[in-house]
Amino acid sequence: MSKNWQAELAEGFATVHELFGYLGLAAAFSPEAAQRFPFRVPRAYALRMRPGDPHDPLLRQVLPIEEELASHHGFVSDPVGDRHALKAPGLLHKYRGRALLITTGACAIHCRYCFRREFPYAESQFTPQREKKALDYLAVDTELSEIILSGGDPLLLSDARLAHLIGQLAAIPHLRRLRIHTRVPLVLPSRMEGRLLEILSGHRLQTVVVIHANHPRELGGDVGGALAGMRDAGMTLLNQAVLLRQVNDSVQTLCDLSECLFDHGVLPYYLHLLDRVRGTAHFEVSEAEALELHEALRRRLPGYLVPRLVREIEGQPYKQAVS
Ligand SMILES: *Cc1c(COP(=O)(O)O)cnc(C)c1O
Ligand code: SF4
């Protein structure tokens, strides 16, 4: 039998030195940046990096570098107002009809551009008491039709925790959909085993899973099998990407990403402009350039393969289209 996903997670790369050893690389990185936001990469993801290439777009997403330490005007700790939108412990309610639960602070991979890299997860640790408060909030607001599980990464919760939580959510009569925001199918595909698929789909809610692939190569290896299992279990699969300098800021890469996603039955949903969180300025692509890329995508792809180009602006009632 293959190893279980917890063992795989534990055997992931926990230092840049280990990953460099594996990739046969000796490139610059910043130990100090890795102290501020720890380094973490599962082996299944590192498998899809190109050995010996210091500019690999998958590597760039996880490599702590000197640029993270520079401060830049406008790059702050909480760029999208998450702390203000906390309506109960771990529960963000910004938009009408849908609310988002931060179920855990843990992730299988640590992405350097993450907009939640400074979120105070410890303060919203999802204990049973806090879970009850969040569920009470959801039960009272009958306008809600969708609950989003986010984090961190919700699919790092144990099967038992997830089954219990989803059972409670499905018992709230006005909820219709369960949405899961996760990178796990891409970075730890072994997690998408039969029991988890049953838990995610075996209830009355419709399940939508939004994966987060930024580059077509992230869809290689065992990821195809994981996504097929999810599709076969009846889940609707969408992708959100972040537009990232030197990762996916080219028309060809973005076209390939859309095509690859659709090969796996995943529809492109959002292409986000970077949230301006401290330490991420080197990833930013300007709005003008983003618009040009988006226009070029429209000229090359069928409409359903063109993701919506959006940016989150604090206080707005939905993610804002960039146009
Ligand atoms: C992004 C986000 C959502 C989802 O927005 P959609 O436009 O429905 O994808 C919901 N709640 C919060 C707090 C969000 O940040
Ligand atoms: S929340 Fe998502 S983007 Fe942020 S570090 Fe975790 S997996 Fe990466």
mmCIF file of C-alpha atoms and ligand atoms in Angstrom:
data_model
loop_
_atom_site.group_PDB
_atom_site.id
_atom_site.type_symbol
_atom_site.label_atom_id
_atom_site.label_comp_id
_atom_site.label_asym_id
_atom_site.label_seq_id
_atom_site.Cartn_x
_atom_site.Cartn_y
_atom_site.Cartn_z
ATOM 1 C CA MET A 1 0.000 0.000 0.000
ATOM 2 C CA SER A 2 1.207 3.514 -0.677
ATOM 3 C CA LYS A 3 2.257 5.753 2.145
ATOM 4 C CA ASN A 4 -0.428 7.810 3.781
ATOM 5 C CA TRP A 5 -0.654 11.507 3.168
ATOM 6 C CA GLN A 6 0.335 12.511 6.693
ATOM 7 C CA ALA A 7 3.630 10.668 6.271
ATOM 8 C CA GLU A 8 4.136 12.345 2.912
ATOM 9 C CA LEU A 9 3.438 15.719 4.403
ATOM 10 C CA ALA A 10 5.939 15.086 7.191
ATOM 11 C CA GLU A 11 8.580 14.047 4.661
ATOM 12 C CA GLY A 12 8.271 17.234 2.633
ATOM 13 C CA PHE A 13 11.161 19.673 2.308
ATOM 14 C CA ALA A 14 11.434 21.802 5.425
ATOM 15 C CA THR A 15 14.594 23.691 4.474
ATOM 16 C CA VAL A 16 15.829 25.349 1.310
ATOM 17 C CA HIS A 17 19.086 23.368 1.596
ATOM 18 C CA GLU A 18 17.248 20.063 1.335
ATOM 19 C CA LEU A 19 15.293 21.236 -1.693
ATOM 20 C CA PHE A 20 18.408 22.627 -3.370
ATOM 21 C CA GLY A 21 20.172 19.333 -2.747
ATOM 22 C CA TYR A 22 17.309 17.516 -4.421
ATOM 23 C CA LEU A 23 17.206 19.905 -7.407
ATOM 24 C CA GLY A 24 21.000 20.083 -7.762
ATOM 25 C CA LEU A 25 20.926 23.826 -7.239
ATOM 26 C CA ALA A 26 23.125 26.377 -5.535
ATOM 27 C CA ALA A 27 21.213 29.635 -5.815
ATOM 28 C CA ALA A 28 20.688 32.664 -3.629
ATOM 29 C CA PHE A 29 17.976 32.674 -0.998
ATOM 30 C CA SER A 30 17.273 34.438 2.269
ATOM 31 C CA PRO A 31 17.322 32.545 5.574
ATOM 32 C CA GLU A 32 15.901 35.648 7.235
ATOM 33 C CA ALA A 33 12.863 35.642 4.938
ATOM 34 C CA ALA A 34 12.415 31.964 5.759
ATOM 35 C CA GLN A 35 12.321 32.889 9.430
ATOM 36 C CA ARG A 36 9.520 35.376 8.923
ATOM 37 C CA PHE A 37 7.397 32.939 6.947
ATOM 38 C CA PRO A 38 8.650 29.360 7.126
ATOM 39 C CA PHE A 39 9.649 27.355 4.116
ATOM 40 C CA ARG A 40 7.620 24.253 3.270
ATOM 41 C CA VAL A 41 7.330 22.207 0.054
ATOM 42 C CA PRO A 42 5.898 18.703 -0.381
ATOM 43 C CA ARG A 43 7.954 16.287 -2.465
ATOM 44 C CA ALA A 44 5.082 15.713 -4.889
ATOM 45 C CA TYR A 45 5.296 19.399 -5.812
ATOM 46 C CA ALA A 46 9.090 19.537 -5.981
ATOM 47 C CA LEU A 47 8.942 16.619 -8.434
ATOM 48 C CA ARG A 48 7.449 18.987 -10.970
ATOM 49 C CA MET A 49 10.221 21.581 -10.656
ATOM 50 C CA ARG A 50 12.982 21.565 -13.273
ATOM 51 C CA PRO A 51 16.220 20.357 -11.710
ATOM 52 C CA GLY A 52 19.053 22.855 -11.930
ATOM 53 C CA ASP A 53 16.864 25.810 -12.912
ATOM 54 C CA PRO A 54 17.039 28.680 -10.405
ATOM 55 C CA HIS A 55 14.273 30.513 -12.316
ATOM 56 C CA ASP A 56 11.801 27.675 -12.316
ATOM 57 C CA PRO A 57 8.299 29.174 -11.904
ATOM 58 C CA LEU A 58 7.292 26.567 -9.340
ATOM 59 C CA LEU A 59 10.436 27.143 -7.325
ATOM 60 C CA ARG A 60 9.925 30.878 -7.421
ATOM 61 C CA GLN A 61 6.556 30.491 -5.717
ATOM 62 C CA VAL A 62 8.146 28.941 -2.649
ATOM 63 C CA LEU A 63 11.703 30.263 -2.464
ATOM 64 C CA PRO A 64 12.375 32.797 0.320
ATOM 65 C CA ILE A 65 14.461 35.580 -1.193
ATOM 66 C CA GLU A 66 16.062 38.833 -0.110
ATOM 67 C CA GLU A 67 13.414 40.966 -1.852
ATOM 68 C CA GLU A 68 10.842 39.884 0.728
ATOM 69 C CA LEU A 69 12.634 41.888 3.384
ATOM 70 C CA ALA A 70 12.380 45.250 1.614
ATOM 71 C CA SER A 71 9.480 47.454 2.605
ATOM 72 C CA HIS A 72 7.350 49.002 -0.127
ATOM 73 C CA HIS A 73 4.774 51.708 0.125
ATOM 74 C CA GLY A 74 1.252 50.268 0.082
ATOM 75 C CA PHE A 75 2.303 46.731 0.981
ATOM 76 C CA VAL A 76 0.784 46.027 4.369
ATOM 77 C CA SER A 77 -0.051 43.271 6.800
ATOM 78 C CA ASP A 78 -3.783 42.925 6.006
ATOM 79 C CA PRO A 79 -4.400 44.341 2.518
ATOM 80 C CA VAL A 80 -7.944 43.047 2.081
ATOM 81 C CA GLY A 81 -9.449 43.893 5.460
ATOM 82 C CA ASP A 82 -9.820 40.328 6.686
ATOM 83 C CA ARG A 83 -9.528 41.291 10.335
ATOM 84 C CA HIS A 84 -12.514 43.637 10.004
ATOM 85 C CA ALA A 85 -14.617 41.032 8.263
ATOM 86 C CA LEU A 86 -14.330 38.503 11.115
ATOM 87 C CA LYS A 87 -17.920 38.032 12.293
ATOM 88 C CA ALA A 88 -17.236 35.089 14.580
ATOM 89 C CA PRO A 89 -13.968 33.328 15.379
ATOM 90 C CA GLY A 90 -12.562 32.150 12.050
ATOM 91 C CA LEU A 91 -15.602 33.318 10.098
ATOM 92 C CA LEU A 92 -15.246 35.992 7.423
ATOM 93 C CA HIS A 93 -18.426 37.438 6.021
ATOM 94 C CA LYS A 94 -17.788 40.074 3.384
ATOM 95 C CA TYR A 95 -20.135 39.248 0.550
ATOM 96 C CA ARG A 96 -23.845 38.683 0.469
ATOM 97 C CA GLY A 97 -24.938 35.085 0.388
ATOM 98 C CA ARG A 98 -21.589 33.501 1.125
ATOM 99 C CA ALA A 99 -19.336 33.303 4.145
ATOM 100 C CA LEU A 100 -15.855 31.904 4.558
ATOM 101 C CA LEU A 101 -14.558 29.730 7.374
ATOM 102 C CA ILE A 102 -10.885 29.723 8.235
ATOM 103 C CA THR A 103 -10.661 26.140 9.379
ATOM 104 C CA THR A 104 -6.946 25.865 10.028
ATOM 105 C CA GLY A 105 -3.783 27.924 9.694
ATOM 106 C CA ALA A 106 -1.835 25.001 8.294
ATOM 107 C CA CYS A 107 -0.931 24.584 4.628
ATOM 108 C CA ALA A 108 0.819 21.762 2.802
ATOM 109 C CA ILE A 109 2.994 24.300 0.982
ATOM 110 C CA HIS A 110 4.023 27.820 1.867
ATOM 111 C CA CYS A 111 3.547 30.217 -1.040
ATOM 112 C CA ARG A 112 5.623 33.340 -0.694
ATOM 113 C CA TYR A 113 2.951 35.606 -2.224
ATOM 114 C CA CYS A 114 0.207 34.404 0.103
ATOM 115 C CA PHE A 115 -2.142 37.175 1.163
ATOM 116 C CA ARG A 116 -2.733 35.408 4.458
ATOM 117 C CA ARG A 117 0.937 35.097 5.322
ATOM 118 C CA GLU A 118 0.435 37.519 8.194
ATOM 119 C CA PHE A 119 -3.041 36.485 9.246
ATOM 120 C CA PRO A 120 -3.291 35.919 13.027
ATOM 121 C CA TYR A 121 -4.269 32.265 12.720
ATOM 122 C CA ALA A 122 -3.568 31.519 16.359
ATOM 123 C CA GLU A 123 -6.283 33.984 17.373
ATOM 124 C CA SER A 124 -8.817 32.231 15.205
ATOM 125 C CA GLN A 125 -7.809 28.624 15.914
ATOM 126 C CA PHE A 126 -10.829 26.540 15.155
ATOM 127 C CA THR A 127 -11.550 24.944 18.531
ATOM 128 C CA PRO A 128 -14.885 23.164 19.148
ATOM 129 C CA GLN A 129 -16.220 26.184 21.100
ATOM 130 C CA ARG A 130 -15.314 28.518 18.283
ATOM 131 C CA GLU A 131 -16.720 26.159 15.712
ATOM 132 C CA LYS A 132 -20.015 26.287 17.580
ATOM 133 C CA LYS A 133 -20.057 30.097 17.478
ATOM 134 C CA ALA A 134 -19.354 30.123 13.760
ATOM 135 C CA LEU A 135 -22.082 27.550 13.113
ATOM 136 C CA ASP A 136 -24.548 29.571 15.186
ATOM 137 C CA TYR A 137 -23.801 32.626 13.062
ATOM 138 C CA LEU A 138 -24.366 30.650 9.858
ATOM 139 C CA ALA A 139 -27.604 29.157 11.162
ATOM 140 C CA VAL A 140 -29.067 32.581 11.954
ATOM 141 C CA ASP A 141 -28.318 34.328 8.649
ATOM 142 C CA THR A 142 -30.856 32.751 6.344
ATOM 143 C CA GLU A 143 -29.584 34.774 3.405
ATOM 144 C CA LEU A 144 -26.486 32.598 3.230
ATOM 145 C CA SER A 145 -26.566 29.927 0.558
ATOM 146 C CA GLU A 146 -22.894 29.052 0.352
ATOM 147 C CA ILE A 147 -20.205 28.274 2.871
ATOM 148 C CA ILE A 148 -16.561 28.413 1.822
ATOM 149 C CA LEU A 149 -13.983 26.365 3.681
ATOM 150 C CA SER A 150 -10.619 28.061 3.494
ATOM 151 C CA GLY A 151 -7.551 28.491 5.652
ATOM 152 C CA GLY A 152 -4.729 27.744 5.540
ATOM 153 C CA ASP A 153 -5.836 24.665 3.707
ATOM 154 C CA PRO A 154 -9.040 22.951 4.846
ATOM 155 C CA LEU A 155 -8.021 19.626 3.322
ATOM 156 C CA LEU A 156 -5.279 19.297 5.918
ATOM 157 C CA LEU A 157 -7.944 18.755 8.564
ATOM 158 C CA SER A 158 -8.324 15.115 9.505
ATOM 159 C CA ASP A 159 -11.078 13.089 7.858
ATOM 160 C CA ALA A 160 -12.917 12.966 11.175
ATOM 161 C CA ARG A 161 -12.828 16.753 11.654
ATOM 162 C CA LEU A 162 -13.956 17.401 8.106
ATOM 163 C CA ALA A 163 -16.750 14.842 8.249
ATOM 164 C CA HIS A 164 -18.011 16.337 11.485
ATOM 165 C CA LEU A 165 -17.832 19.932 10.247
ATOM 166 C CA ILE A 166 -19.487 19.187 6.910
ATOM 167 C CA GLY A 167 -22.214 17.229 8.678
ATOM 168 C CA GLN A 168 -22.968 20.274 10.820
ATOM 169 C CA LEU A 169 -22.994 22.560 7.793
ATOM 170 C CA ALA A 170 -25.270 20.275 5.796
ATOM 171 C CA ALA A 171 -27.734 20.406 8.680
ATOM 172 C CA ILE A 172 -28.212 24.166 8.196
ATOM 173 C CA PRO A 173 -31.258 24.173 5.916
ATOM 174 C CA HIS A 174 -30.623 27.404 3.965
ATOM 175 C CA LEU A 175 -27.118 26.388 2.847
ATOM 176 C CA ARG A 176 -27.053 24.948 -0.666
ATOM 177 C CA ARG A 177 -23.385 24.807 -1.553
ATOM 178 C CA LEU A 178 -20.126 23.833 0.055
ATOM 179 C CA ARG A 179 -17.118 25.491 -1.543
ATOM 180 C CA ILE A 180 -13.569 24.446 -0.743
ATOM 181 C CA HIS A 181 -10.541 26.604 -1.475
ATOM 182 C CA THR A 182 -7.477 24.396 -1.524
ATOM 183 C CA ARG A 183 -4.078 23.769 -3.081
ATOM 184 C CA VAL A 184 -3.921 20.219 -1.743
ATOM 185 C CA PRO A 185 -5.020 18.419 -4.954
ATOM 186 C CA LEU A 186 -2.009 20.075 -6.653
ATOM 187 C CA VAL A 187 0.639 19.924 -3.995
ATOM 188 C CA LEU A 188 -0.300 16.748 -2.113
ATOM 189 C CA PRO A 189 -2.416 14.719 -4.553
ATOM 190 C CA SER A 190 -2.161 11.595 -2.385
ATOM 191 C CA ARG A 191 -4.514 13.317 0.074
ATOM 192 C CA MET A 192 -7.398 12.989 -2.424
ATOM 193 C CA GLU A 193 -8.087 9.385 -1.490
ATOM 194 C CA GLY A 194 -11.429 7.582 -1.560
ATOM 195 C CA ARG A 195 -12.470 8.299 2.015
ATOM 196 C CA LEU A 196 -11.906 12.039 1.611
ATOM 197 C CA LEU A 197 -13.823 12.096 -1.672
ATOM 198 C CA GLU A 198 -16.738 10.428 0.112
ATOM 199 C CA ILE A 199 -16.660 12.996 2.889
ATOM 200 C CA LEU A 200 -16.559 15.900 0.451
ATOM 201 C CA SER A 201 -19.384 14.677 -1.717
ATOM 202 C CA GLY A 202 -21.531 12.438 0.487
ATOM 203 C CA HIS A 203 -24.007 15.026 1.783
ATOM 204 C CA ARG A 204 -26.894 17.057 0.420
ATOM 205 C CA LEU A 205 -24.874 20.212 -0.450
ATOM 206 C CA GLN A 206 -23.400 20.745 -3.885
ATOM 207 C CA THR A 207 -19.631 20.722 -3.681
ATOM 208 C CA VAL A 208 -17.477 23.195 -5.562
ATOM 209 C CA VAL A 209 -13.718 22.954 -5.240
ATOM 210 C CA VAL A 210 -11.585 25.915 -6.218
ATOM 211 C CA ILE A 211 -8.012 24.762 -6.741
ATOM 212 C CA HIS A 212 -5.218 27.243 -6.981
ATOM 213 C CA ALA A 213 -2.896 26.520 -9.893
ATOM 214 C CA ASN A 214 -0.750 29.356 -11.161
ATOM 215 C CA HIS A 215 1.287 27.509 -13.757
ATOM 216 C CA PRO A 216 0.418 24.669 -16.162
ATOM 217 C CA ARG A 217 3.250 22.482 -14.889
ATOM 218 C CA GLU A 218 1.541 22.352 -11.491
ATOM 219 C CA LEU A 219 -1.031 20.045 -13.108
ATOM 220 C CA GLY A 220 1.440 17.271 -13.935
ATOM 221 C CA GLY A 221 2.283 14.009 -12.197
ATOM 222 C CA ASP A 222 -0.368 12.479 -9.948
ATOM 223 C CA VAL A 223 -2.495 15.606 -10.001
ATOM 224 C CA GLY A 224 -4.502 14.376 -12.997
ATOM 225 C CA GLY A 225 -5.638 11.313 -11.071
ATOM 226 C CA ALA A 226 -6.590 13.370 -8.030
ATOM 227 C CA LEU A 227 -8.691 15.743 -10.144
ATOM 228 C CA ALA A 228 -10.338 12.866 -12.015
ATOM 229 C CA GLY A 229 -11.348 11.318 -8.694
ATOM 230 C CA MET A 230 -12.907 14.591 -7.615
ATOM 231 C CA ARG A 231 -14.789 14.974 -10.877
ATOM 232 C CA ASP A 232 -16.034 11.413 -10.728
ATOM 233 C CA ALA A 233 -17.328 12.100 -7.224
ATOM 234 C CA GLY A 234 -19.494 14.844 -8.738
ATOM 235 C CA MET A 235 -17.612 17.946 -7.631
ATOM 236 C CA THR A 236 -17.522 21.090 -9.737
ATOM 237 C CA LEU A 237 -13.900 22.114 -10.228
ATOM 238 C CA LEU A 238 -12.769 25.716 -10.700
ATOM 239 C CA ASN A 239 -9.375 27.380 -10.628
ATOM 240 C CA GLN A 240 -8.184 30.646 -9.233
ATOM 241 C CA ALA A 241 -4.716 31.891 -10.038
ATOM 242 C CA VAL A 242 -2.717 34.882 -8.933
ATOM 243 C CA LEU A 243 -0.907 36.847 -11.618
ATOM 244 C CA LEU A 244 2.726 36.651 -10.521
ATOM 245 C CA ARG A 245 5.826 38.269 -11.946
ATOM 246 C CA GLN A 246 8.195 35.664 -13.437
ATOM 247 C CA VAL A 247 5.770 32.864 -12.677
ATOM 248 C CA ASN A 248 2.849 33.245 -15.069
ATOM 249 C CA ASP A 249 3.081 36.774 -16.502
ATOM 250 C CA SER A 250 3.075 35.685 -20.143
ATOM 251 C CA VAL A 251 0.259 35.086 -22.598
ATOM 252 C CA GLN A 252 1.622 31.673 -23.516
ATOM 253 C CA THR A 253 1.811 30.476 -19.912
ATOM 254 C CA LEU A 254 -1.684 31.708 -19.111
ATOM 255 C CA CYS A 255 -3.117 30.134 -22.276
ATOM 256 C CA ASP A 256 -1.396 26.852 -21.473
ATOM 257 C CA LEU A 257 -2.736 27.040 -17.939
ATOM 258 C CA SER A 258 -6.319 27.445 -19.152
ATOM 259 C CA GLU A 259 -5.942 24.641 -21.701
ATOM 260 C CA CYS A 260 -4.353 22.300 -19.163
ATOM 261 C CA LEU A 261 -7.032 23.054 -16.602
ATOM 262 C CA PHE A 262 -9.749 22.209 -19.069
ATOM 263 C CA ASP A 263 -7.955 18.995 -20.045
ATOM 264 C CA HIS A 264 -8.559 18.017 -16.418
ATOM 265 C CA GLY A 265 -12.147 19.218 -16.323
ATOM 266 C CA VAL A 266 -11.357 22.405 -14.370
ATOM 267 C CA LEU A 267 -12.742 25.763 -15.476
ATOM 268 C CA PRO A 268 -10.706 28.939 -14.993
ATOM 269 C CA TYR A 269 -12.570 31.185 -12.551
ATOM 270 C CA TYR A 270 -10.465 34.089 -11.322
ATOM 271 C CA LEU A 271 -7.111 35.564 -12.219
ATOM 272 C CA HIS A 272 -6.311 37.756 -9.228
ATOM 273 C CA LEU A 273 -4.080 40.753 -9.163
ATOM 274 C CA LEU A 274 -1.694 40.340 -6.262
ATOM 275 C CA ASP A 275 -3.010 41.400 -2.866
ATOM 276 C CA ARG A 276 -0.469 43.863 -1.593
ATOM 277 C CA VAL A 277 0.750 42.061 1.474
ATOM 278 C CA ARG A 278 4.097 42.969 2.973
ATOM 279 C CA GLY A 279 7.046 41.094 1.466
ATOM 280 C CA THR A 280 5.442 40.338 -1.898
ATOM 281 C CA ALA A 281 6.153 43.446 -4.011
ATOM 282 C CA HIS A 282 8.560 41.582 -6.305
ATOM 283 C CA PHE A 283 5.649 39.413 -7.469
ATOM 284 C CA GLU A 284 3.482 42.313 -8.559
ATOM 285 C CA VAL A 285 2.399 42.741 -12.170
ATOM 286 C CA SER A 286 1.073 46.223 -12.915
ATOM 287 C CA GLU A 287 -2.585 46.702 -13.678
ATOM 288 C CA ALA A 288 -1.774 48.009 -17.165
ATOM 289 C CA GLU A 289 0.268 44.922 -17.956
ATOM 290 C CA ALA A 290 -2.398 42.651 -16.475
ATOM 291 C CA LEU A 291 -4.995 44.222 -18.741
ATOM 292 C CA GLU A 292 -2.824 43.692 -21.775
ATOM 293 C CA LEU A 293 -2.310 40.036 -20.889
ATOM 294 C CA HIS A 294 -6.015 39.589 -20.316
ATOM 295 C CA GLU A 295 -6.886 41.184 -23.635
ATOM 296 C CA ALA A 296 -4.421 38.857 -25.353
ATOM 297 C CA LEU A 297 -6.033 35.850 -23.648
ATOM 298 C CA ARG A 298 -9.406 36.934 -24.956
ATOM 299 C CA ARG A 299 -8.025 37.036 -28.467
ATOM 300 C CA ARG A 300 -6.720 33.491 -28.196
ATOM 301 C CA LEU A 301 -9.134 31.494 -26.073
ATOM 302 C CA PRO A 302 -12.823 30.630 -26.066
ATOM 303 C CA GLY A 303 -14.654 32.801 -23.583
ATOM 304 C CA TYR A 304 -15.099 29.998 -21.073
ATOM 305 C CA LEU A 305 -11.349 29.532 -20.801
ATOM 306 C CA VAL A 306 -10.660 33.185 -19.995
ATOM 307 C CA PRO A 307 -10.589 33.728 -16.225
ATOM 308 C CA ARG A 308 -12.107 36.909 -14.832
ATOM 309 C CA LEU A 309 -9.375 39.386 -14.011
ATOM 310 C CA VAL A 310 -10.143 40.691 -10.526
ATOM 311 C CA ARG A 311 -8.715 42.512 -7.578
ATOM 312 C CA GLU A 312 -10.030 42.572 -4.053
ATOM 313 C CA ILE A 313 -10.650 46.044 -2.672
ATOM 314 C CA GLU A 314 -11.469 46.341 0.995
ATOM 315 C CA GLY A 315 -15.070 47.332 1.649
ATOM 316 C CA GLN A 316 -16.369 46.524 -1.846
ATOM 317 C CA PRO A 317 -19.338 44.139 -2.119
ATOM 318 C CA TYR A 318 -17.600 41.743 -4.531
ATOM 319 C CA LYS A 319 -14.196 41.124 -6.094
ATOM 320 C CA GLN A 320 -13.689 43.988 -8.497
ATOM 321 C CA ALA A 321 -13.284 43.358 -12.208
ATOM 322 C CA VAL A 322 -10.165 45.024 -13.567
ATOM 323 C CA SER A 323 -10.961 46.733 -16.839
HETATM 324 C C1 LIG B 1 -13.058 35.933 -2.104
HETATM 325 C C2 LIG B 1 -13.982 35.730 -0.984
HETATM 326 C C3 LIG B 1 -15.219 35.096 -1.168
HETATM 327 C C4 LIG B 1 -15.635 34.503 -2.495
HETATM 328 O O1 LIG B 1 -15.951 35.454 -3.431
HETATM 329 P P1 LIG B 1 -16.530 34.947 -4.833
HETATM 330 O O2 LIG B 1 -16.547 36.160 -5.677
HETATM 331 O O3 LIG B 1 -17.872 34.367 -4.548
HETATM 332 O O4 LIG B 1 -15.597 33.899 -5.322
HETATM 333 C C5 LIG B 1 -16.086 34.987 -0.117
HETATM 334 N N1 LIG B 1 -15.764 35.485 1.100
HETATM 335 C C6 LIG B 1 -14.594 36.103 1.318
HETATM 336 C C7 LIG B 1 -14.316 36.637 2.677
HETATM 337 C C8 LIG B 1 -13.661 36.245 0.296
HETATM 338 O O5 LIG B 1 -12.492 36.834 0.533
HETATM 339 S S1 SF4 B 2 -3.262 29.747 2.012
HETATM 340 FE FE1 SF4 B 2 -2.990 28.976 -0.085
HETATM 341 S S2 SF4 B 2 -1.665 30.502 -1.089
HETATM 342 FE FE2 SF4 B 2 -1.473 30.785 1.139
HETATM 343 S S3 SF4 B 2 0.333 29.568 1.728
HETATM 344 FE FE3 SF4 B 2 -1.516 28.299 2.027
HETATM 345 S S4 SF4 B 2 -1.698 27.129 0.119
HETATM 346 FE FE4 SF4 B 2 -0.330 28.860 -0.310
#
